[in-house]
Amino acid sequence: VMGLTFADDTGEILVKVGISVVSVENAKVNLKAEIPHWDFEQTKNEAQEAWNNQLSKITVQGQKEDKVKFYTSLYHTMIAPNTITDLNGEYRGMDMKTHMIGNEKEQYTVFSLWDTFRATHPLYTLIEQDRTNAFIQTFLRQYQQGGLLPVWELATNETYCMIGYHSVPVITDAYTKGIRDYDIELALEAMVNSANQDHHGLEFYKKQGCINAGDESESVSKTLEYAYDDWCIAEMASDLNKKETANEFYKRSENWKNLFDPLTSFFRARVNNGWFSPFKPEEVNFNYTEANAWQYSLFVPHDIYGLAKKMHFNEREISSHSPMGLEKHLDQMFTVSSKTSGRDQADITGLIGQYAHGNEPSHHMAYLYNYCGKPDKTQLYVTRIKEELYTTEPDGLSGNEDCGQMSAWYVLSALGFYSVTPGQPYYVIGSPTFEEATLNLENGKTFTIKANGLQPGFFRIQSATLNGKPFNQTFIEHSTIMAGGELVFEMGEAPSEWGKEKEAWPPQKSFESKLVPTPFFTSGVNTFKDSLQVGISTLCATCEIVAGYADSDFSFRNKELNLVLKKDSKVWAYAQHPDGRTSDTIYANFYKLDDKIKLTLNSKYANQYSAGGDNALIDRQYGTANFRTGSWQGYQGQDFEAELNIGRSNGDVEISIGFLQDIKSWIWYPTKVEFWVYDGDDNIDIYEGYPESGLEKKEGAMRTKVTVKIDNPSQRIKVVAKSIGPCPPWHLGAGGESWIFIDEIEVK
């Protein structure tokens, strides 16, 4: 840190800064070449001219406030990625070595790809095609230098701060739109390599067709996003006539089906190959990434019609979350209470119902009404989002800008369309904001969008023409825009019949289904006292289920199965299609509780950390070091208290209780554990146990057991684990309610 002090009577102060990630010498060269003078006005005018040239790639005519929002948004989309190449052609690579750029365009940095693959990069395919090629060339150099395509790259470092491998849709989207100035074979190789790693749950995803909650945190979101990325790989491989690769990844792209629960029409985490429960779609937990079940309920951008069909799988009223069609699901999502439960997630903002515009997983949802013949509802909600969740005030965004994604949504939507499925070369129509908007394309052509009759409240499309001919479809091809021309909308107040016919709906390229979805257990619990009826079902309506016990050669076969368990059992099952194809085989363990031991909880656990319910602490299943996988029972802002009945004993008893600590997540070991032993006259002996001391400030996840031996106790024992209290003053969460995480109570 350097401090500079100036006398009070100092006049104008001029400062120049040179930057390089390679060397001080290169920074000096960059500075001398780019601003050799000390003329402030010249520098300001040059910057202003450069930005005017950039922002004039799109010109709009309309209300001043809308223009301010539009050009502010367009400016935001151009702040990143950043050029990182020095003027002499040097840059620092992912291997931390210095490289020369050679004859290629530029090396770039800052790729927030989980965010920007959705709208920012599709916008670039319209107005920054030359840079799009340079971005992909950058990706491929990073792959060659670091072994992987970037996930969330910052200053030539991979941060892995988000999920998926979303360089892939950026490449596929550019490729399908004819942007191909890079090594295409190398690009496909790099894409397949990213998908075939074993980190971040991919090991389980590849092996069993989905990630279970016990395998990895954020299992639902990771499964869904991997499936979409895999479809992008399959699309590019198919176009390159790589049939084996295409078939493999088309099959993987169907893995979303393994987490779709037909009884609720939501994607749910798998626990013991059943569903995470109790299920609350508004609950924020570690099964989803910065979201809840509502906000990931429609993330199958590559197979929207396939998902819509599954929403009609079963019309029976099963629960308060009954199956709905796509339109009904969207209606309920936009109108249900905006209240969430579970974790406090700062990213879930900009709520309309449970639609969360302040974070990326929701961004395509308002456009999905076009896929069920209700484009007027897309026009309604897209307009509402533009008007309510974007303003000209300093807090005019409803969430994190995320390197331009929030603004790119506005830019595209203000033009009147959006890229619902990057990787497909078309855009879905919404509702234009401006009387006239013109894209000044790099190929020298212009494409103009006009909205006649546009005024407040008149946001619904009545009819449209493209280059003077009737235009009734609710999508527009990328190639149509790049060819130049004029799209004219006639706007009105009332819903119209425009775009409702099925022929007008957005197309999705079909492919032969390769996957037989794995079955799932419907019992809801995996522990029982006397007996347990275990249902086995499947998403495949024409499939039979084959199931049996691990310790027996006998098997059962039927459309649906119900097994009655009376002892500890390991059950296996798979689904078989009429054409002979089978799903992966799933396994689940079910445990009969020790009838001598009974547990009554006097404290209330958090629903998102239920670990399976009231008997989770005596189910003989043990939590891992990662609390996010859902195997620990969590208590916040309270001591833990429970009554334990151990039955009659004939001598000493040893009781152990497992605890987790991860102070960055506000989880501490208890300060002490008390065992209140009652005799028949309600007299009490208190035994105390303590976790290892001196660990209160130690970071990282760790586990311990607190064990006591009790001499010839009675049946009734109360267990009290004392909380550390509010997060201590030295902690980043000072004053916040701390957690106790428990699993498992053992009695010997």
XYZ file of C-alpha atoms in Angstrom:
748
model
C 0.000 0.000 0.000
C 1.404 3.395 -0.990
C 0.194 6.717 0.432
C 0.649 10.072 -1.266
C 0.330 13.431 0.505
C -0.109 16.766 -1.289
C 0.114 20.338 -0.043
C -3.180 22.174 0.362
C -2.358 24.647 -2.415
C -1.612 21.906 -4.962
C -3.491 22.544 -8.185
C -4.635 19.897 -10.655
C -3.385 16.363 -10.003
C -2.998 13.985 -12.943
C -2.422 10.272 -12.479
C -1.810 7.534 -15.063
C -1.872 3.825 -14.300
C -0.368 1.006 -16.336
C -1.441 -2.609 -15.796
C 0.114 -5.962 -16.682
C -0.251 -9.444 -15.227
C 3.171 -10.368 -16.619
C 5.658 -7.754 -15.372
C 6.209 -4.176 -14.214
C 8.180 -3.563 -17.395
C 5.209 -4.577 -19.555
C 2.921 -2.322 -17.502
C 5.219 0.615 -18.239
C 5.255 -0.204 -21.963
C 1.462 -0.479 -22.016
C 1.099 2.868 -20.271
C 3.571 4.674 -22.522
C 1.979 3.341 -25.700
C -1.669 3.819 -24.723
C -1.499 7.237 -22.984
C 1.842 8.840 -23.927
C 0.635 12.371 -23.072
C -0.821 14.230 -20.056
C -3.817 15.712 -21.883
C -6.847 14.876 -19.719
C -9.410 16.261 -22.180
C -7.946 14.204 -25.026
C -8.103 11.036 -22.929
C -11.688 11.769 -21.887
C -12.746 12.466 -25.476
C -11.059 9.303 -26.754
C -12.812 7.219 -24.095
C -16.131 8.876 -24.856
C -15.724 8.213 -28.581
C -14.797 4.572 -27.933
C -17.876 4.048 -25.760
C -20.145 5.832 -28.227
C -18.893 3.510 -30.960
C -19.549 0.482 -28.767
C -22.982 1.538 -27.574
C -24.087 2.491 -31.103
C -24.056 -1.190 -32.037
C -27.725 -0.936 -31.063
C -29.757 2.256 -31.493
C -33.184 2.714 -29.935
C -36.011 5.243 -30.046
C -38.451 5.568 -27.173
C -39.029 6.990 -23.713
C -35.993 8.624 -22.067
C -36.160 6.511 -18.906
C -36.251 3.324 -20.961
C -33.283 4.541 -23.020
C -31.317 5.275 -19.850
C -32.043 1.759 -18.553
C -31.168 0.246 -21.930
C -27.842 1.975 -22.499
C -26.805 1.566 -18.872
C -27.501 -2.147 -19.292
C -25.672 -2.345 -22.620
C -22.688 -0.601 -21.005
C -22.720 -3.132 -18.153
C -22.561 -6.036 -20.613
C -19.320 -4.604 -22.032
C -17.310 -4.206 -18.811
C -16.220 -7.854 -18.807
C -14.559 -10.036 -20.013
C -11.342 -8.013 -19.970
C -8.363 -8.039 -22.315
C -5.346 -9.413 -20.469
C -2.792 -9.339 -23.321
C 0.034 -6.828 -23.109
C 0.882 -4.700 -26.144
C 3.914 -6.883 -26.857
C 1.635 -9.925 -27.107
C 2.536 -11.464 -23.744
C 0.025 -12.761 -21.192
C 0.056 -15.046 -18.170
C -1.612 -18.398 -18.812
C -3.540 -20.832 -16.625
C -0.217 -22.612 -15.991
C 1.118 -19.334 -14.488
C 3.707 -19.140 -17.283
C 4.190 -16.276 -19.715
C 2.903 -16.932 -23.248
C 2.794 -15.016 -26.525
C -0.582 -14.484 -28.181
C 0.813 -15.103 -31.670
C -1.428 -14.305 -34.636
C -4.693 -14.840 -32.764
C -6.945 -12.060 -31.533
C -6.624 -11.444 -27.781
C -6.453 -13.265 -24.473
C -9.336 -12.448 -22.146
C -10.107 -12.938 -18.469
C -13.086 -12.776 -16.054
C -15.564 -15.387 -17.248
C -18.537 -15.647 -14.903
C -19.920 -18.445 -17.038
C -22.630 -19.836 -14.718
C -24.244 -16.435 -15.092
C -23.264 -15.223 -18.537
C -23.905 -18.304 -20.697
C -27.625 -17.551 -20.376
C -27.946 -14.113 -22.016
C -24.631 -12.222 -22.061
C -22.823 -14.540 -24.460
C -25.916 -14.995 -26.678
C -26.039 -11.186 -26.902
C -22.388 -11.224 -27.962
C -23.233 -13.647 -30.803
C -25.370 -10.826 -32.235
C -23.193 -7.742 -31.684
C -19.719 -9.121 -30.796
C -19.069 -12.012 -33.151
C -15.381 -11.208 -33.575
C -14.903 -11.081 -29.804
C -16.934 -14.287 -29.398
C -14.338 -16.067 -31.509
C -11.629 -14.530 -29.330
C -13.379 -15.672 -26.143
C -13.512 -19.255 -27.392
C -9.886 -19.114 -28.531
C -9.099 -17.983 -24.972
C -11.041 -20.950 -23.559
C -9.032 -23.367 -25.702
C -5.687 -21.887 -24.721
C -6.771 -22.141 -21.069
C -7.663 -25.785 -21.689
C -4.262 -26.481 -23.226
C -2.419 -24.690 -20.416
C -4.519 -25.781 -17.426
C -6.141 -29.041 -18.511
C -9.763 -27.836 -18.342
C -12.088 -25.348 -19.944
C -12.829 -22.442 -17.586
C -15.701 -22.742 -15.117
C -15.388 -19.352 -13.356
C -12.039 -17.913 -14.341
C -10.623 -14.782 -12.727
C -7.237 -13.244 -13.563
C -5.988 -16.519 -15.109
C -7.046 -18.496 -12.032
C -9.855 -21.046 -11.857
C -12.051 -20.277 -8.854
C -14.692 -23.059 -9.222
C -16.996 -20.751 -7.297
C -20.044 -21.913 -9.285
C -21.311 -25.162 -10.773
C -21.516 -26.791 -14.206
C -19.057 -26.563 -17.089
C -20.653 -23.646 -18.876
C -17.885 -22.870 -21.334
C -19.635 -25.665 -23.209
C -22.915 -23.870 -24.052
C -20.972 -20.732 -24.995
C -19.021 -22.753 -27.577
C -22.039 -24.700 -28.849
C -24.181 -21.560 -29.113
C -21.503 -19.833 -31.172
C -20.943 -22.936 -33.317
C -24.632 -23.420 -34.154
C -24.819 -19.745 -35.162
C -21.904 -20.094 -37.584
C -19.256 -18.416 -35.407
C -16.359 -20.843 -35.941
C -12.986 -19.085 -36.113
C -11.275 -21.530 -33.719
C -10.100 -25.129 -33.707
C -13.444 -26.948 -33.728
C -12.020 -30.433 -33.162
C -9.997 -29.157 -30.206
C -13.121 -27.452 -28.879
C -15.096 -30.721 -28.879
C -12.176 -32.544 -27.246
C -12.032 -29.914 -24.498
C -15.807 -30.058 -23.968
C -15.809 -33.851 -23.576
C -12.811 -33.624 -21.241
C -14.651 -31.174 -18.967
C -17.632 -33.528 -18.781
C -15.543 -36.590 -17.950
C -13.909 -35.353 -14.760
C -14.657 -36.876 -11.354
C -14.861 -33.688 -9.301
C -17.907 -31.745 -8.042
C -20.189 -34.778 -8.130
C -19.390 -35.837 -11.702
C -18.108 -39.209 -10.502
C -21.581 -40.065 -9.181
C -23.417 -38.357 -12.028
C -21.627 -40.534 -14.594
C -22.006 -43.722 -12.572
C -25.676 -43.544 -11.531
C -27.286 -40.953 -13.791
C -27.709 -38.287 -11.117
C -26.079 -36.974 -7.978
C -27.678 -38.016 -4.710
C -27.895 -35.646 -1.758
C -25.469 -37.799 0.234
C -22.891 -37.702 -2.565
C -22.479 -33.970 -3.005
C -24.110 -30.719 -1.942
C -26.346 -28.850 -4.420
C -27.048 -32.228 -6.003
C -30.229 -31.218 -7.833
C -28.772 -28.106 -9.437
C -25.571 -29.868 -10.452
C -27.448 -32.773 -12.038
C -29.716 -30.447 -14.036
C -26.926 -28.180 -15.225
C -24.630 -31.064 -16.155
C -27.504 -32.565 -18.175
C -27.975 -29.332 -20.137
C -24.227 -28.961 -20.756
C -24.152 -32.585 -21.961
C -26.901 -31.825 -24.483
C -24.738 -29.001 -25.824
C -21.856 -31.440 -26.289
C -24.163 -33.904 -28.038
C -25.449 -31.215 -30.416
C -21.967 -30.236 -31.521
C -20.772 -33.846 -31.744
C -23.819 -34.737 -33.834
C -23.152 -31.899 -36.268
C -19.531 -33.045 -36.559
C -20.774 -36.608 -37.293
C -19.235 -37.975 -34.070
C -22.122 -40.398 -33.583
C -20.743 -42.354 -30.637
C -19.991 -39.198 -28.665
C -23.343 -37.691 -29.622
C -25.274 -40.763 -28.470
C -23.387 -40.895 -25.172
C -24.110 -37.275 -24.353
C -27.689 -37.257 -25.606
C -28.297 -40.060 -23.116
C -26.552 -38.126 -20.349
C -28.632 -35.072 -21.204
C -31.736 -37.005 -20.129
C -30.447 -37.437 -16.586
C -32.814 -34.700 -15.413
C -35.499 -37.392 -15.479
C -33.808 -39.200 -12.590
C -34.572 -36.310 -10.210
C -38.085 -35.454 -11.393
C -40.754 -36.454 -8.890
C -44.010 -37.005 -10.821
C -46.115 -36.773 -7.671
C -45.135 -33.145 -7.023
C -43.892 -32.042 -10.481
C -40.687 -30.747 -8.889
C -37.043 -31.755 -9.038
C -36.125 -33.205 -5.680
C -32.956 -34.458 -4.067
C -32.544 -38.213 -3.750
C -31.856 -39.629 -0.297
C -31.402 -43.406 -0.047
C -32.847 -43.394 -3.610
C -36.096 -41.964 -2.310
C -36.972 -38.279 -2.076
C -35.633 -35.725 0.406
C -38.427 -35.006 2.846
C -40.304 -33.285 4.329
C -40.545 -31.443 1.000
C -41.298 -27.730 0.839
C -40.713 -26.208 -2.609
C -40.168 -22.754 -1.124
C -37.436 -24.049 1.203
C -33.871 -22.926 0.544
C -31.441 -25.727 1.340
C -28.194 -27.217 0.099
C -29.911 -29.383 -2.513
C -30.048 -26.345 -4.811
C -27.556 -23.659 -5.844
C -28.579 -20.221 -4.576
C -32.214 -21.210 -5.055
C -35.062 -23.477 -4.008
C -37.137 -26.132 -5.773
C -39.367 -23.517 -7.430
C -36.437 -21.698 -8.986
C -34.934 -24.887 -10.425
C -38.293 -26.436 -11.337
C -37.968 -25.536 -15.036
C -34.251 -25.817 -15.701
C -34.375 -28.240 -18.611
C -33.812 -25.662 -21.368
C -32.890 -28.360 -23.893
C -36.074 -30.420 -23.404
C -38.867 -28.078 -22.336
C -41.543 -30.076 -24.130
C -40.253 -33.295 -22.572
C -40.507 -31.738 -19.119
C -43.999 -30.406 -19.878
C -45.153 -33.932 -20.764
C -43.857 -35.281 -17.470
C -45.865 -32.644 -15.639
C -48.968 -34.425 -16.929
C -47.683 -37.812 -15.777
C -50.262 -38.340 -13.073
C -53.446 -36.332 -12.596
C -54.291 -37.691 -9.136
C -54.387 -35.246 -6.251
C -51.425 -36.492 -4.248
C -50.598 -33.568 -1.992
C -50.783 -29.799 -1.782
C -48.124 -29.833 -4.517
C -50.328 -31.658 -7.035
C -49.136 -32.270 -10.612
C -49.660 -29.364 -12.965
C -49.160 -28.717 -16.633
C -46.518 -26.230 -17.710
C -48.941 -23.294 -17.848
C -50.433 -24.078 -14.436
C -46.973 -24.489 -12.953
C -45.892 -21.111 -14.328
C -49.118 -19.460 -13.134
C -48.626 -20.784 -9.627
C -44.926 -19.889 -9.555
C -45.652 -16.241 -10.406
C -48.592 -15.908 -7.984
C -47.671 -18.051 -4.963
C -46.371 -16.344 -1.811
C -42.865 -14.913 -2.162
C -41.949 -16.076 1.329
C -39.113 -18.600 1.488
C -38.076 -20.862 4.337
C -34.879 -22.631 5.335
C -31.525 -20.956 4.766
C -31.159 -17.213 4.455
C -29.940 -16.884 0.854
C -28.995 -13.336 -0.079
C -29.049 -14.145 -3.805
C -32.800 -14.843 -3.879
C -34.109 -11.357 -4.677
C -36.377 -9.667 -7.186
C -39.255 -11.988 -6.346
C -42.548 -12.206 -8.215
C -44.162 -15.119 -6.460
C -41.331 -17.643 -6.324
C -39.798 -16.382 -9.570
C -36.498 -14.782 -8.502
C -35.203 -12.382 -11.134
C -32.324 -11.306 -8.909
C -30.546 -14.601 -9.599
C -29.861 -16.464 -12.798
C -31.723 -19.830 -12.572
C -35.068 -18.045 -13.087
C -34.081 -15.893 -16.048
C -35.638 -17.970 -18.836
C -38.890 -18.805 -17.073
C -41.168 -15.950 -18.132
C -40.560 -16.940 -21.760
C -41.793 -20.495 -21.252
C -45.456 -19.558 -21.694
C -44.614 -19.522 -25.421
C -44.034 -23.270 -25.169
C -47.648 -23.909 -24.116
C -49.440 -21.536 -26.453
C -49.799 -18.579 -24.076
C -47.452 -15.916 -25.488
C -49.659 -13.147 -24.040
C -48.605 -14.292 -20.543
C -44.934 -14.140 -21.557
C -45.585 -10.579 -22.760
C -47.271 -9.742 -19.448
C -44.536 -11.037 -17.134
C -41.581 -9.925 -19.270
C -43.025 -6.403 -19.288
C -43.640 -6.513 -15.564
C -40.052 -7.595 -14.895
C -38.639 -4.836 -17.129
C -40.786 -2.167 -15.500
C -40.647 -3.251 -11.841
C -37.206 -4.816 -11.449
C -35.089 -2.389 -13.521
C -35.001 1.309 -12.644
C -32.764 4.331 -13.202
C -32.011 4.617 -9.474
C -28.625 3.642 -7.964
C -30.226 0.383 -6.744
C -31.909 -0.171 -10.089
C -31.035 -3.850 -10.374
C -32.913 -6.516 -8.429
C -29.815 -8.652 -7.822
C -26.124 -9.161 -8.512
C -25.064 -7.868 -11.945
C -22.835 -10.946 -12.344
C -20.547 -9.607 -15.072
C -23.380 -8.337 -17.247
C -25.961 -11.145 -17.105
C -28.633 -9.148 -15.275
C -28.250 -6.342 -17.801
C -28.007 -8.670 -20.813
C -31.446 -10.041 -19.880
C -32.788 -6.483 -20.079
C -31.042 -5.656 -23.366
C -32.398 -8.720 -25.157
C -35.831 -8.461 -23.560
C -36.096 -4.752 -24.433
C -35.369 -5.667 -28.058
C -38.265 -8.119 -27.806
C -36.691 -11.571 -27.531
C -34.487 -13.820 -25.361
C -32.214 -16.857 -25.719
C -34.070 -19.526 -23.725
C -31.791 -22.345 -24.909
C -28.252 -21.251 -25.789
C -27.097 -23.849 -28.293
C -30.243 -23.533 -30.391
C -29.914 -20.811 -33.084
C -33.086 -18.875 -32.372
C -34.566 -16.472 -29.835
C -37.987 -16.595 -28.173
C -40.254 -13.571 -28.629
C -41.300 -11.489 -25.639
C -42.512 -7.888 -25.810
C -40.461 -4.976 -27.238
C -39.780 -1.877 -25.143
C -38.993 0.608 -27.910
C -40.895 2.068 -30.819
C -37.845 1.253 -32.900
C -34.562 -0.566 -32.228
C -31.825 -1.277 -34.764
C -28.957 -3.734 -34.502
C -25.959 -2.493 -36.491
C -24.331 -5.824 -37.283
C -20.649 -6.512 -37.840
C -21.395 -7.861 -41.334
C -22.538 -4.386 -42.375
C -26.261 -5.165 -42.324
C -28.942 -3.808 -40.019
C -31.923 -5.469 -38.397
C -34.707 -3.203 -37.172
C -37.511 -4.020 -34.741
C -40.516 -1.700 -34.710
C -43.457 -1.649 -32.292
C -46.401 0.299 -33.669
C -48.974 1.533 -31.167
C -46.651 1.048 -28.223
C -47.752 2.981 -25.127
C -48.206 2.257 -21.406
C -50.397 -0.836 -21.036
C -50.162 -1.672 -24.750
C -47.467 -4.353 -24.444
C -49.293 -7.288 -26.072
C -48.543 -8.298 -29.648
C -51.604 -8.244 -31.930
C -49.830 -9.174 -35.172
C -46.412 -8.997 -36.786
C -44.660 -8.848 -40.150
C -41.121 -9.782 -41.150
C -39.826 -7.926 -44.191
C -43.415 -7.120 -45.109
C -44.752 -10.677 -44.808
C -47.007 -12.015 -42.004
C -44.965 -13.313 -39.077
C -46.889 -15.439 -36.580
C -44.215 -17.540 -34.855
C -43.093 -16.856 -31.287
C -39.410 -17.256 -32.123
C -36.969 -15.767 -34.589
C -33.935 -17.446 -36.137
C -30.450 -16.057 -35.528
C -29.750 -16.286 -39.269
C -32.825 -14.135 -39.977
C -31.448 -11.340 -37.817
C -27.955 -11.604 -39.306
C -29.385 -11.372 -42.839
C -30.771 -7.937 -41.995
C -34.329 -6.759 -42.397
C -37.273 -5.409 -40.482
C -39.579 -7.015 -37.910
C -42.713 -4.986 -37.181
C -45.081 -5.638 -34.277
C -48.566 -4.177 -33.931
C -49.130 -3.659 -30.221
C -52.359 -3.562 -28.220
C -53.834 -3.741 -24.756
C -55.799 -7.001 -24.868
C -54.487 -10.540 -25.356
C -54.701 -11.666 -28.977
C -54.547 -14.918 -30.912
C -51.085 -14.092 -32.231
C -48.621 -16.952 -31.800
C -51.009 -19.339 -30.037
C -51.228 -22.034 -32.726
C -48.925 -24.971 -32.073
C -47.082 -24.350 -35.352
C -46.028 -20.980 -33.916
C -44.437 -22.395 -30.755
C -40.628 -22.408 -30.449
C -39.133 -25.585 -31.921
C -36.815 -27.936 -30.093
C -34.600 -30.327 -31.983
C -35.723 -33.824 -31.070
C -33.454 -36.795 -30.513
C -34.168 -40.438 -29.853
C -34.570 -41.138 -26.149
C -31.669 -43.248 -24.897
C -32.298 -43.206 -21.162
C -34.561 -45.375 -19.056
C -35.038 -43.344 -15.854
C -34.025 -45.088 -12.662
C -36.879 -46.033 -10.306
C -37.305 -44.464 -6.901
C -38.494 -45.590 -3.468
C -41.628 -43.903 -2.157
C -41.601 -44.899 1.520
C -40.267 -41.486 2.601
C -38.234 -43.005 5.463
C -35.615 -45.711 5.750
C -36.107 -46.678 9.391
C -38.989 -48.491 11.031
C -40.008 -50.115 14.288
C -42.160 -53.130 13.445
C -42.509 -53.200 9.659
C -42.303 -50.849 6.693
C -44.086 -50.852 3.350
C -41.661 -49.737 0.666
C -43.135 -48.577 -2.629
C -41.061 -48.548 -5.811
C -42.132 -46.444 -8.779
C -40.686 -45.016 -11.982
C -41.114 -42.031 -14.269
C -41.295 -44.385 -17.269
C -45.012 -45.108 -17.753
C -44.420 -48.151 -19.984
C -41.653 -49.727 -17.923
C -41.753 -52.604 -15.480
C -39.851 -52.514 -12.227
C -37.599 -55.412 -11.305
C -36.529 -55.508 -7.647
C -35.232 -57.797 -4.949
C -33.159 -58.171 -1.806
C -29.374 -58.170 -1.791
C -29.284 -61.346 0.313
C -31.689 -63.304 -1.932
C -31.798 -64.550 -5.528
C -35.566 -64.052 -5.717
C -36.866 -60.994 -7.589
C -40.189 -59.218 -8.137
C -41.507 -57.672 -11.362
C -44.463 -55.343 -11.909
C -45.471 -51.838 -13.100
C -45.322 -50.735 -9.472
C -44.046 -52.687 -6.500
C -44.702 -52.637 -2.772
C -42.419 -54.621 -0.485
C -43.075 -55.175 3.210
C -39.898 -55.147 5.311
C -39.641 -56.647 8.785
C -35.868 -56.647 9.247
C -32.783 -54.766 8.112
C -32.827 -54.949 4.319
C -30.827 -53.827 1.331
C -33.155 -53.523 -1.649
C -32.155 -53.203 -5.298
C -34.323 -52.189 -8.251
C -34.178 -51.212 -11.898
C -36.704 -50.277 -14.580
C -37.056 -52.247 -17.817
C -38.481 -50.740 -20.988
C -40.653 -52.924 -23.305
C -37.874 -52.775 -25.924
C -35.466 -54.424 -23.465
C -33.510 -51.353 -22.381
C -32.940 -51.072 -18.649
C -32.137 -48.292 -16.247
C -29.188 -48.223 -13.911
C -29.738 -50.332 -10.800
C -30.407 -48.450 -7.586
C -29.897 -49.620 -4.015
C -31.358 -48.548 -0.686
C -30.770 -49.615 2.884
C -33.629 -49.870 5.374
C -33.043 -50.347 9.081
C -35.217 -51.750 11.806
C -34.780 -49.628 14.888
C -33.680 -51.195 18.144
C -37.047 -51.584 19.884
C -35.316 -51.142 23.234
C -34.215 -47.585 22.373
C -36.689 -44.745 21.966
C -35.844 -41.116 21.280
C -38.095 -38.127 21.937
C -36.832 -34.782 20.671
C -37.552 -31.778 22.888
C -35.784 -29.384 20.501
C -36.932 -28.597 16.954
C -34.529 -29.301 14.123
C -34.439 -27.165 10.967
C -36.450 -28.795 8.195
C -33.615 -28.450 5.677
C -31.352 -30.330 8.083
C -33.760 -33.055 9.142
C -31.440 -35.918 8.073
C -34.545 -38.049 7.587
C -36.776 -37.122 10.496
C -37.361 -37.779 14.169
C -35.447 -41.059 14.300
C -32.450 -39.879 12.268
C -30.193 -39.780 15.337
C -30.687 -43.486 16.091
C -30.872 -44.889 12.537
C -27.282 -46.265 12.480
C -26.338 -43.991 9.568
C -23.488 -41.570 10.074
C -22.927 -38.089 8.701
C -19.865 -37.295 6.603
C -17.644 -34.259 7.090
C -19.813 -32.321 4.610
C -22.950 -31.098 6.394
C -24.381 -29.897 3.070
C -25.169 -33.450 1.985
C -28.081 -33.578 4.407
C -26.973 -36.401 6.668
C -26.690 -34.259 9.830
C -29.538 -32.974 11.972
C -29.195 -29.254 12.599
C -30.409 -27.053 15.483
C -29.992 -23.274 15.333
C -30.067 -20.750 18.155
C -30.849 -23.297 20.876
C -29.489 -26.055 23.044
C -30.231 -29.577 21.924
C -32.425 -31.563 24.294
C -33.917 -35.044 23.931
C -35.291 -37.853 26.095
C -33.652 -41.226 25.578
C -35.259 -44.444 26.787
C -32.679 -47.224 26.606
C -34.750 -50.088 28.034
C -33.540 -52.248 30.893
C -29.808 -52.700 31.299
C -27.832 -55.241 33.284
C -24.719 -53.243 34.035
C -22.812 -50.273 32.732
C -23.957 -48.417 29.600
C -21.826 -46.381 27.210
C -23.533 -43.559 25.300
C -21.829 -41.702 22.456
C -23.090 -38.714 20.486
C -21.493 -37.439 17.263
C -21.073 -33.723 16.566
C -19.826 -31.653 13.643
C -17.980 -28.336 13.632
C -17.524 -25.990 10.659
C -17.249 -22.474 12.034
C -17.319 -20.726 8.640
C -20.854 -22.098 8.384
C -21.661 -21.036 11.984
C -21.568 -24.632 13.275
C -19.777 -25.286 16.590
C -19.289 -28.224 18.865
C -21.386 -27.877 22.026
C -19.576 -26.453 25.035
C -20.566 -29.549 27.012
C -23.018 -32.443 26.921
C -25.082 -33.419 29.961
C -26.663 -36.816 30.537
C -29.419 -36.585 33.177
C -29.997 -40.053 34.573
C -33.264 -40.486 36.478
C -33.894 -43.202 39.017
C -37.364 -44.506 39.752
C -38.030 -41.682 42.253
C -37.083 -38.920 39.786
C -33.757 -38.337 41.504
C -31.144 -37.225 39.038
C -27.478 -37.989 38.517
C -25.841 -35.753 35.898
C -22.917 -37.058 33.863
C -20.958 -34.574 31.762
C -18.947 -34.993 28.577
C -16.871 -32.460 26.653
C -15.608 -32.183 23.063
C -11.909 -31.524 22.653
C -11.139 -28.022 23.947
C -9.313 -25.215 22.189
C -10.982 -25.755 18.802
C -13.470 -22.874 18.948
C -11.524 -20.830 16.365
C -10.248 -23.692 14.234
C -11.501 -23.552 10.656
C -12.458 -26.510 8.507
C -14.958 -29.325 8.910
C -14.300 -31.780 11.738
C -16.195 -34.411 13.685
C -16.051 -35.712 17.202
C -17.834 -38.045 19.583
C -18.711 -37.264 23.174
C -18.867 -40.486 25.181
C -19.821 -41.216 28.791
C -20.074 -44.441 30.784
C -23.006 -44.690 33.163
C -23.125 -47.175 36.027
C -26.208 -49.367 35.888
C -28.590 -46.586 34.722
C -32.352 -46.597 34.672
C -34.223 -46.555 31.396
C -34.793 -42.783 31.242
C -31.946 -40.437 30.295
C -32.193 -36.816 29.220
C -29.471 -35.559 26.880
C -28.617 -31.843 26.759
C -25.980 -30.403 24.385
C -25.146 -26.818 25.325
C -24.852 -24.359 22.437
C -21.947 -21.929 22.211
C -24.610 -19.210 22.002
C -24.519 -16.377 19.448
C -21.554 -16.361 17.080
C -18.673 -14.830 19.075
C -17.527 -11.209 18.549
C -14.393 -12.210 16.608
C -16.432 -14.205 14.065
C -17.641 -12.767 10.733
C -21.172 -13.699 11.768
C -20.843 -12.050 15.191
C -24.177 -12.036 17.007
C -25.855 -14.445 14.594
C -27.503 -17.630 15.820
C -25.039 -20.514 15.844
C -25.804 -24.139 14.988
C -25.370 -27.532 16.629
C -25.165 -30.458 14.182
C -25.700 -33.981 15.550
C -25.451 -37.554 14.257
C -25.455 -40.334 15.608
C -26.511 -41.406 19.187
C -25.110 -44.842 20.032
C -25.950 -46.939 23.078
C -23.763 -49.896 24.052
